Amino acid sequence: MIRNNEKATTGQGTRGILVTTRIEITPAIVEEHGLTPAEYAYLLEVLGREPTIAELGVFSVMWSEHCSYKHSRPHLATLPTKGPAVLHGPGENAGAVDLGEGWACVFKVESHNHPSAVEPYEGAATGVGGILRDIFAMGARPIALLDALRFGPPDEARNAWIIRGVVHGIADYGNCVGVPVIGGEFSIDPCYTDNCLVNVMAIGVARHEELMTARAEGVGNLLVYYGNATGRDGIHGATFASAELTEDSAEDRPCVQVGDPFMEKKILEATIELIASGRIVALQDMGAAGLTCSSTEMADKGGLGLRMNLDKVPQRAANLTAYELLLSESQERMLAVVRPEDLPLVARILRKWDLDACVVGETTDTGRFVVEHHGTVEANIPLPAICTHVPKPEPVQAAPAALDVRDWTTVDFAAIEWNGLLLAALSSPHFASKRWIYEQYDHQVQTNTVVRPGAGAGVLRIAGWSGLLASTIDGNGLWCMLDPYEGTRCVTAEAARNLVACGARPLAATNNLNFGSPRKPAGSWQFAEAVRGLGDACRALGTPITGGNVSFYNESPRMAVFPTPVVGMVGVIDDPSRLTPATFRNEGDVVVLLGPAATHAGGSRILRDLTGDLVGPAVRIDLAMEKRVQEHVLRLVGDGVLTAATDIADGGLLMALAEMALGSDGGLGCEIDLAADEAPAAALLSEQPSRFVVTCTPGDVESLLALSRDAGVRAVPLGTVRGGVFSIGGVLSLTVYELYEAWEKPL
Amino acid sequence: MSARWAVVIFPGSNCDRDFVRALRDVLRVEVVEVWHKDSVPEAIDCIAIPGGFSYGDYLRAGALAAMSPVMASVRTHAERGTLVIGVCNGFQVLCEAGLLPGVLTKNDTLRFRCHDVYLRSELNGGPFAGTGLPQGEVLRLPIAHGFGNYYVPPEQRDAIERHVAFRYCDPLGDVSRRANPNGSVDNIAGVTNAAGNVLGMMPHPERAVEALLGGTDGLRILQAMQDWVAGVRAG
């Protein structure tokens, strides 16, 4: 995958060239491989000679941001990654946490932003494939997907084409492999016009003893390649435009890979059988930088070396060079480390699935990556130089982005007609029903889906485990643009709040950090601030980070995306009977707001859509208060006091109430009264954190209020659940049917 | 004594484990899993062909699976009167194999659709309805398919009319155009063969066997099959 490769975003071509080994390495070629003169000097020092073209390619991808995290690593190192539940933190294919009773949950999120912007269908489909392989390479069966999608406004034809293609690509791939999409988010803002964000989270489960690692052990063990044959697809965005490198028969080489979900399903089932056999030493999927990255990382983690013979690699294109074989990102390929005596059994399992076990190399004790092709040594590189001792980039002078922020009080609220405002917001693509999306996803296959997509967190049962698993994925570029530190803290808290609302105790988090260029002062600053916020929030909420992904260079010459960290979180509902719905349940229930009073409407999605401006100030969070409110809600859920709960996030109290009505069976609405001294704009639109809307029966109101008082959490009765009507005293009055009509418009 | 079940598994099947779980953990019956390169054993009373994307649905949905070695034994069983239920991709496989009439083409919405539907049972007793599922009864079951648009040529419609098992309907049982999720002719959601022992249907009974997951109407079909086998055995 090329997501972190600047070449891909600056739109350089990808003309296909047959690269021979006899290429003189000129400064131009070095530059095309994204290496700075200082990095190249370090390369020469490491090798003690000029590299071959294959070696240059290997250094180039292994030192790229995606493989080396060279810009992000110093920041990511500050994140909390330990906790009692963490079994595997960052560094493995995916993180793993303990669910209890011997069960482990493996989860991770990855982006496929750049490929999806170029070829939405295949870009998104192969993104699903890649994250699923990360999960089953850990020994876990993938049981769910969640997607966080961000696009430019669909009234531009190209955006609409990208949206449809991405949704279709995720659907076709996930449906065929048979992994349900159980939740996600879909957001629209002009800042995502040139760079859509396609982040997919996958969740798997395994018994503790089935968990696999990507650390090779033992000298003389075999590297077994299985899955698709290798082609020219997805080779590093580096290009060779100079005449002396080009053959007359140069062909266009697609830079986005093509997915084959049937092959994915076969390697998934075969991998699970292989791991169950106990004969696999280490396992990794071939993702970014393909054969190179997967093999060298496993060997380096084990302190070993590698000898590889490229003649043994299955190939589906003629005359592939060593350079191409090493760097190809053809999809659905796996690499296992196997003891020689276990090869026959491994081959037999693979054959059951019509797969071949191809021995492409072996582990050595040299600490070097030695690659032969057609009888010639094409690469001989010390492994630490490409895996761990990566050159540090020159520091970028970080500086805040210059923002043109409009204060929320300058919006002419007197002119707002609230009925029309709500109906317009509900029919906008950001807030409108996502049914047209999730009905294209098989969200029930594997028969674990307890809470289907469409309302709050996705909830799964796991056969043989007494709890329920809740999961969510959340981001908010608008909050983070206004203040990346505070915004990221709020996003992380929102993810936790989503879990708490359904009755789940947040366990651990993963993340996908979508940013512009880290080589520019603003991008560098936004990234540093966001990671600082993520760490603060995760520490305060007790949700360690178990892994993640960084996607830089989400920018074009005319715009960069808002800084958009996306947080995926899993949580546990210990007692399934405490699963709490996010929608109105009973007519006559009392609606109560829990949490601090709203003081402003800055950061409001509705005001952003209404004005087109960046409306501030930024939302800020008191994490101690957040934690207190969350614990209080979990206590109320445990005591069986609540009939429904949802958190307040984008769209504010207004949208939280509307969604509780829209998701209800039988058209339940509510009659709400705001306090006389409260201005509707802040009360209804504020996206300030640490707030929930809950309902309880009239008989439980007194105890809810008393418990809240004792917990030090503000609780304000707002009104009552009513059939068919949706009214907010003196502000708006609609029927639930009118809300539904506005909301249920497919894109 | 309860029926002995076989669940056929092709590469690309993805509802096989769900079917096995519904039978083994909910219906609590004996189940063998049969790999596509093997044959269904002799001593089997009911065969399930599960949903998914057998062989990636390459060529046509179900077309390659219909040619696989295991289908020869399914055919023999079907001719002998063994009960066979094909769900979703399994329905497509049975049509492609010629064990059921008609074909399943792309949904008229041109999209994959996953949601609950209502079905009116057209079965008048028999192995898939028995006495527990009266004709005209309305069931709620999930669908999840891109190719569920059932088609038979006009000249065959009269012939299959007696073998229609389920039709898409509204919650009150009214078979309307609005209730048809995929454009199937005459709202047909499931059919049997002429002998009545082979059923194909697009909705997923094996997904609707537990209240926790949203419904148990699927159990009524699977239970009817169980009861039928027990009745035949009892003579």
Short mmCIF file of C-alpha atoms in Angstrom, two decimals, chain A residues 316-675:
data_model
loop_
_atom_site.label_atom_id
_atom_site.label_comp_id
_atom_site.label_asym_id
_atom_site.label_seq_id
_atom_site.Cartn_x
_atom_site.Cartn_y
_atom_site.Cartn_z
CA ARG A 316 1.86 -13.88 -12.94
CA ALA A 317 3.68 -11.51 -15.25
CA ALA A 318 6.57 -12.23 -17.56
CA ASN A 319 10.12 -11.04 -16.96
CA LEU A 320 9.65 -9.62 -13.49
CA THR A 321 12.89 -8.12 -12.24
CA ALA A 322 14.30 -8.51 -8.74
CA TYR A 323 13.30 -4.90 -8.11
CA GLU A 324 9.72 -5.62 -9.04
CA LEU A 325 9.50 -8.93 -7.18
CA LEU A 326 10.81 -7.34 -4.00
CA LEU A 327 8.54 -4.32 -4.12
CA SER A 328 5.31 -5.60 -5.68
CA GLU A 329 2.22 -5.06 -3.57
CA SER A 330 0.07 -7.70 -5.23
CA GLN A 331 -2.76 -8.55 -2.86
CA GLU A 332 -3.72 -11.68 -0.90
CA ARG A 333 -0.21 -13.01 -0.24
CA MET A 334 1.09 -14.47 3.02
CA LEU A 335 4.54 -15.39 4.27
CA ALA A 336 5.04 -18.02 6.97
CA VAL A 337 8.18 -19.22 8.74
CA VAL A 338 8.07 -23.01 8.98
CA ARG A 339 10.51 -25.64 10.29
CA PRO A 340 11.76 -27.87 7.45
CA GLU A 341 10.29 -31.00 8.99
CA ASP A 342 6.84 -29.39 9.12
CA LEU A 343 6.76 -28.46 5.43
CA PRO A 344 4.88 -31.58 4.26
CA LEU A 345 2.04 -31.00 6.71
CA VAL A 346 1.88 -27.29 5.90
CA ALA A 347 1.81 -28.08 2.18
CA ARG A 348 -1.00 -30.59 2.73
CA ILE A 349 -3.16 -28.03 4.55
CA LEU A 350 -2.55 -25.46 1.85
CA ARG A 351 -3.37 -27.97 -0.87
CA LYS A 352 -6.77 -28.58 0.70
CA TRP A 353 -7.50 -24.95 -0.14
CA ASP A 354 -5.97 -25.27 -3.62
CA LEU A 355 -2.94 -23.25 -2.52
CA ASP A 356 0.71 -24.03 -3.09
CA ALA A 357 3.44 -23.84 -0.45
CA CYS A 358 6.31 -22.05 -2.20
CA VAL A 359 9.60 -22.09 -0.32
CA VAL A 360 11.23 -18.80 -1.29
CA GLY A 361 14.05 -18.68 1.24
CA GLU A 362 15.31 -19.54 4.68
CA THR A 363 16.41 -17.91 7.88
CA THR A 364 20.14 -17.51 8.53
CA ASP A 365 22.30 -16.28 11.37
CA THR A 366 24.03 -13.58 9.33
CA GLY A 367 21.77 -10.66 10.19
CA ARG A 368 21.74 -9.85 6.46
CA PHE A 369 19.05 -9.81 3.79
CA VAL A 370 20.57 -11.70 0.85
CA VAL A 371 18.49 -11.97 -2.31
CA GLU A 372 19.34 -14.01 -5.38
CA HIS A 373 17.68 -13.90 -8.75
CA HIS A 374 18.73 -15.78 -11.89
CA GLY A 375 21.96 -16.80 -10.16
CA THR A 376 22.98 -13.27 -9.27
CA VAL A 377 23.00 -11.70 -5.82
CA GLU A 378 20.69 -8.72 -6.27
CA ALA A 379 20.70 -7.52 -2.67
CA ASN A 380 22.90 -8.03 0.36
CA ILE A 381 21.88 -5.63 3.11
CA PRO A 382 22.37 -5.66 6.90
CA LEU A 383 18.82 -6.05 8.27
CA PRO A 384 19.04 -3.53 11.11
CA ALA A 385 19.79 -0.79 8.56
CA ILE A 386 16.39 -1.23 6.93
CA CYS A 387 14.31 -2.31 9.92
CA THR A 388 15.49 -0.50 13.02
CA HIS A 389 18.36 1.91 12.39
CA VAL A 390 16.38 4.07 10.06
CA PRO A 391 17.74 7.57 9.38
CA LYS A 392 15.95 10.30 11.28
CA PRO A 393 14.43 13.01 9.12
CA GLU A 394 15.56 16.56 9.58
CA PRO A 395 13.24 18.11 12.16
CA VAL A 396 10.54 20.32 10.76
CA GLN A 397 9.89 23.63 12.47
CA ALA A 398 6.39 23.08 13.78
CA ALA A 399 4.00 26.02 13.82
CA PRO A 400 0.26 26.33 14.31
CA ALA A 401 -1.86 26.58 11.20
CA ALA A 402 -3.19 30.06 10.48
CA LEU A 403 -6.94 29.78 10.92
CA ASP A 404 -9.76 32.01 9.85
CA VAL A 405 -12.19 31.23 12.66
CA ARG A 406 -15.58 32.88 13.00
CA ASP A 407 -16.95 33.18 16.52
CA TRP A 408 -20.24 31.36 17.02
CA THR A 409 -21.94 34.44 18.50
CA THR A 410 -21.68 36.23 15.15
CA VAL A 411 -24.14 33.79 13.57
CA ASP A 412 -27.56 35.42 13.23
CA PHE A 413 -29.56 32.96 15.32
CA ALA A 414 -32.61 35.21 15.35
CA ALA A 415 -33.01 34.48 11.63
CA ILE A 416 -32.97 30.73 12.13
CA GLU A 417 -36.21 28.87 11.64
CA TRP A 418 -35.57 25.77 13.75
CA ASN A 419 -38.04 23.39 12.10
CA GLY A 420 -36.39 24.03 8.75
CA LEU A 421 -32.89 23.89 10.23
CA LEU A 422 -33.46 20.44 11.70
CA LEU A 423 -35.09 19.03 8.56
CA ALA A 424 -32.29 20.43 6.38
CA ALA A 425 -29.64 18.96 8.67
CA LEU A 426 -31.37 15.57 8.71
CA SER A 427 -31.45 15.46 4.93
CA SER A 428 -27.81 16.55 4.58
CA PRO A 429 -25.47 13.71 3.63
CA HIS A 430 -23.54 14.02 6.88
CA PHE A 431 -26.57 13.38 9.12
CA ALA A 432 -28.98 11.57 6.81
CA SER A 433 -29.73 7.89 7.33
CA LYS A 434 -26.81 5.64 6.42
CA ARG A 435 -29.16 2.80 5.64
CA TRP A 436 -28.29 3.00 1.93
CA ILE A 437 -24.71 2.22 2.93
CA TYR A 438 -25.02 -0.46 5.58
CA GLU A 439 -27.73 -2.38 3.76
CA GLN A 440 -25.13 -3.00 1.04
CA TYR A 441 -22.95 -4.66 3.65
CA ASP A 442 -23.78 -8.12 4.93
CA HIS A 443 -23.87 -7.07 8.58
CA GLN A 444 -25.21 -10.36 9.94
CA VAL A 445 -22.98 -13.07 8.45
CA GLN A 446 -21.31 -15.17 11.15
CA THR A 447 -24.49 -14.70 13.22
CA ASN A 448 -22.93 -12.67 16.01
CA THR A 449 -24.48 -9.26 15.39
CA VAL A 450 -26.54 -8.24 18.40
CA VAL A 451 -26.80 -4.53 17.61
CA ARG A 452 -26.95 -3.87 13.89
CA PRO A 453 -25.46 -0.76 12.28
CA GLY A 454 -27.37 2.49 12.38
CA ALA A 455 -27.37 3.45 16.05
CA GLY A 456 -24.37 3.95 18.32
CA ALA A 457 -21.82 1.21 18.89
CA GLY A 458 -21.86 -2.15 17.12
CA VAL A 459 -22.36 -5.04 19.52
CA LEU A 460 -21.35 -8.66 18.97
CA ARG A 461 -21.71 -11.84 20.93
CA ILE A 462 -18.86 -14.34 20.85
CA ALA A 463 -19.98 -17.94 21.10
CA GLY A 464 -18.48 -19.50 24.21
CA TRP A 465 -17.88 -16.18 26.00
CA SER A 466 -20.26 -14.76 28.58
CA GLY A 467 -19.94 -11.07 27.69
CA LEU A 468 -20.81 -8.90 24.71
CA LEU A 469 -18.21 -7.00 22.68
CA ALA A 470 -18.98 -3.39 21.77
CA SER A 471 -16.95 -1.46 19.22
CA THR A 472 -16.94 1.98 17.70
CA ILE A 473 -14.89 4.18 15.42
CA ASP A 474 -14.97 7.96 15.69
CA GLY A 475 -13.30 11.03 14.29
CA ASN A 476 -14.09 14.72 13.96
CA GLY A 477 -11.87 16.74 11.64
CA LEU A 478 -13.72 19.96 12.41
CA TRP A 479 -12.97 19.81 16.15
CA CYS A 480 -9.35 18.92 15.41
CA MET A 481 -8.91 21.70 12.86
CA LEU A 482 -9.98 24.23 15.48
CA ASP A 483 -7.59 22.73 18.01
CA PRO A 484 -5.81 19.45 17.25
CA TYR A 485 -4.91 18.81 20.89
CA GLU A 486 -8.34 19.48 22.40
CA GLY A 487 -10.11 18.04 19.38
CA THR A 488 -8.29 14.73 19.63
CA ARG A 489 -8.99 14.54 23.35
CA CYS A 490 -12.68 15.09 22.58
CA VAL A 491 -12.71 12.49 19.76
CA THR A 492 -11.14 9.88 22.04
CA ALA A 493 -13.65 10.66 24.78
CA GLU A 494 -16.49 10.42 22.27
CA ALA A 495 -15.42 6.93 21.24
CA ALA A 496 -15.42 5.86 24.87
CA ARG A 497 -18.79 7.57 25.42
CA ASN A 498 -20.27 5.63 22.51
CA LEU A 499 -19.31 2.39 24.22
CA VAL A 500 -20.50 3.54 27.63
CA ALA A 501 -23.89 4.55 26.19
CA CYS A 502 -24.64 0.95 25.24
CA GLY A 503 -23.47 -0.27 28.63
CA ALA A 504 -19.90 -1.26 27.74
CA ARG A 505 -16.77 -0.68 29.76
CA PRO A 506 -14.09 0.76 27.38
CA LEU A 507 -11.11 -1.56 27.18
CA ALA A 508 -8.52 -0.37 24.65
CA ALA A 509 -8.09 1.79 21.59
CA THR A 510 -6.50 1.85 18.18
CA ASN A 511 -6.12 4.81 15.87
CA ASN A 512 -5.65 6.02 12.35
CA LEU A 513 -3.97 9.39 12.10
CA ASN A 514 -4.94 11.13 8.86
CA PHE A 515 -2.91 14.30 8.27
CA GLY A 516 -1.37 16.49 5.61
CA SER A 517 2.35 16.73 5.00
CA PRO A 518 4.56 16.29 8.07
CA ARG A 519 7.25 18.22 6.20
CA LYS A 520 5.26 21.43 6.49
CA PRO A 521 5.16 23.44 9.72
CA ALA A 522 1.37 23.29 10.11
CA GLY A 523 1.08 19.58 9.39
CA SER A 524 3.93 18.77 11.71
CA TRP A 525 2.38 20.84 14.50
CA GLN A 526 -1.10 19.40 14.04
CA PHE A 527 0.26 15.88 14.18
CA ALA A 528 2.30 16.47 17.32
CA GLU A 529 -0.63 18.16 19.07
CA ALA A 530 -3.08 15.43 18.09
CA VAL A 531 -0.84 12.64 19.34
CA ARG A 532 -0.31 14.53 22.58
CA GLY A 533 -4.09 14.81 22.97
CA LEU A 534 -4.62 11.14 22.13
CA GLY A 535 -2.12 10.09 24.77
CA ASP A 536 -3.62 12.37 27.42
CA ALA A 537 -7.14 11.13 26.79
CA CYS A 538 -6.20 7.45 26.68
CA ARG A 539 -4.30 7.76 29.95
CA ALA A 540 -7.21 9.53 31.64
CA LEU A 541 -9.82 7.11 30.33
CA GLY A 542 -7.76 3.98 30.99
CA THR A 543 -7.83 2.82 27.37
CA PRO A 544 -4.31 1.96 26.20
CA ILE A 545 -3.39 2.19 22.51
CA THR A 546 -2.68 -1.27 21.10
CA GLY A 547 -1.73 -0.27 17.57
CA GLY A 548 -2.50 2.12 14.81
CA ASN A 549 -1.69 3.54 11.48
CA VAL A 550 -0.40 6.86 10.21
CA SER A 551 -1.47 8.39 6.91
CA PHE A 552 0.39 11.55 5.93
CA TYR A 553 0.32 13.62 2.76
CA ASN A 554 -3.46 13.79 2.56
CA GLU A 555 -3.16 17.04 0.70
CA SER A 556 -3.22 18.44 -2.79
CA PRO A 557 -1.77 21.69 -4.11
CA ARG A 558 -5.04 23.45 -3.32
CA MET A 559 -6.03 21.96 0.04
CA ALA A 560 -5.08 19.71 2.92
CA VAL A 561 -7.59 17.66 4.88
CA PHE A 562 -8.51 18.80 8.35
CA PRO A 563 -6.27 16.95 10.80
CA THR A 564 -8.39 13.85 11.31
CA PRO A 565 -7.30 11.37 13.93
CA VAL A 566 -9.76 8.51 13.98
CA VAL A 567 -10.10 6.45 17.15
CA GLY A 568 -11.35 2.89 17.19
CA MET A 569 -12.28 1.45 20.55
CA VAL A 570 -13.51 -1.86 21.93
CA GLY A 571 -15.36 -2.41 25.18
CA VAL A 572 -17.04 -5.15 27.14
CA ILE A 573 -20.60 -5.56 28.39
CA ASP A 574 -20.03 -8.05 31.19
CA ASP A 575 -23.72 -8.77 31.69
CA PRO A 576 -25.55 -9.06 28.34
CA SER A 577 -28.86 -8.19 30.00
CA ARG A 578 -27.45 -4.68 30.59
CA LEU A 579 -27.12 -3.92 26.88
CA THR A 580 -28.78 -0.49 26.61
CA PRO A 581 -30.45 0.78 23.41
CA ALA A 582 -29.62 4.16 21.89
CA THR A 583 -33.23 4.88 20.95
CA PHE A 584 -36.48 5.80 22.69
CA ARG A 585 -38.18 2.69 24.06
CA ASN A 586 -41.36 3.53 25.94
CA GLU A 587 -43.89 6.32 25.68
CA GLY A 588 -43.89 8.25 28.95
CA ASP A 589 -40.22 7.66 29.78
CA VAL A 590 -38.46 10.72 31.14
CA VAL A 591 -35.65 12.26 29.09
CA VAL A 592 -32.69 13.44 31.17
CA LEU A 593 -29.51 15.27 30.18
CA LEU A 594 -26.44 14.14 32.10
CA GLY A 595 -23.28 16.24 32.14
CA PRO A 596 -22.12 19.83 32.22
CA ALA A 597 -24.09 22.73 30.81
CA ALA A 598 -23.38 23.88 27.27
CA THR A 599 -21.65 27.23 27.06
CA HIS A 600 -21.08 27.70 23.32
CA ALA A 601 -21.77 26.23 19.89
CA GLY A 602 -18.25 26.41 18.47
CA GLY A 603 -17.15 23.41 16.41
CA SER A 604 -20.77 22.70 15.47
CA ARG A 605 -21.19 20.60 12.34
CA ILE A 606 -24.60 22.15 11.74
CA LEU A 607 -23.18 25.70 11.90
CA ARG A 608 -20.32 24.67 9.61
CA ASP A 609 -22.79 23.38 7.04
CA LEU A 610 -25.05 26.40 7.50
CA THR A 611 -22.35 29.07 7.12
CA GLY A 612 -19.52 27.33 5.29
CA ASP A 613 -17.21 28.88 7.87
CA LEU A 614 -14.97 27.44 10.50
CA VAL A 615 -17.12 28.37 13.50
CA GLY A 616 -15.32 28.49 16.83
CA PRO A 617 -14.23 28.43 19.54
CA ALA A 618 -12.86 24.91 19.78
CA VAL A 619 -14.53 22.34 21.99
CA ARG A 620 -12.46 21.55 25.06
CA ILE A 621 -12.67 18.77 27.57
CA ASP A 622 -12.15 18.24 31.27
CA LEU A 623 -11.05 14.60 31.24
CA ALA A 624 -11.66 14.12 34.95
CA MET A 625 -15.26 15.25 34.48
CA GLU A 626 -15.55 13.02 31.40
CA LYS A 627 -14.40 10.00 33.34
CA ARG A 628 -16.76 10.80 36.20
CA VAL A 629 -19.79 11.08 33.89
CA GLN A 630 -18.89 7.86 32.07
CA GLU A 631 -18.51 5.93 35.31
CA HIS A 632 -21.80 7.33 36.49
CA VAL A 633 -23.62 6.18 33.36
CA LEU A 634 -22.11 2.70 33.69
CA ARG A 635 -23.30 2.61 37.29
CA LEU A 636 -26.83 3.60 36.21
CA VAL A 637 -26.77 0.92 33.51
CA GLY A 638 -25.57 -1.64 36.04
CA ASP A 639 -28.37 -0.67 38.41
CA GLY A 640 -30.89 -1.10 35.59
CA VAL A 641 -32.09 2.50 35.90
CA LEU A 642 -31.81 3.48 32.22
CA THR A 643 -34.16 2.49 29.41
CA ALA A 644 -31.97 4.13 26.74
CA ALA A 645 -28.78 6.19 26.48
CA THR A 646 -26.87 8.03 23.79
CA ASP A 647 -23.98 10.44 23.82
CA ILE A 648 -23.99 13.99 22.55
CA ALA A 649 -21.53 14.59 19.73
CA ASP A 650 -21.80 16.10 16.25
CA GLY A 651 -25.13 17.82 15.85
CA GLY A 652 -25.38 18.45 19.58
CA LEU A 653 -28.40 17.76 21.78
CA LEU A 654 -30.70 18.47 18.83
CA MET A 655 -29.33 15.60 16.76
CA ALA A 656 -28.99 13.27 19.75
CA LEU A 657 -32.73 13.62 20.43
CA ALA A 658 -33.63 13.30 16.75
CA GLU A 659 -31.59 10.11 16.40
CA MET A 660 -33.18 8.62 19.51
CA ALA A 661 -36.54 9.19 17.84
CA LEU A 662 -35.55 8.04 14.33
CA GLY A 663 -34.11 4.75 15.51
CA SER A 664 -37.09 3.86 17.68
CA ASP A 665 -39.63 1.24 16.75
CA GLY A 666 -43.04 2.74 16.21
CA GLY A 667 -42.16 6.40 15.75
CA LEU A 668 -41.54 7.51 19.31
CA GLY A 669 -40.60 11.18 19.66
CA CYS A 670 -40.36 13.52 22.60
CA GLU A 671 -41.63 16.73 24.14
CA ILE A 672 -38.73 18.72 25.50
CA ASP A 673 -38.55 22.03 27.34
CA LEU A 674 -35.38 24.04 27.60
CA ALA A 675 -34.74 26.05 30.74
#
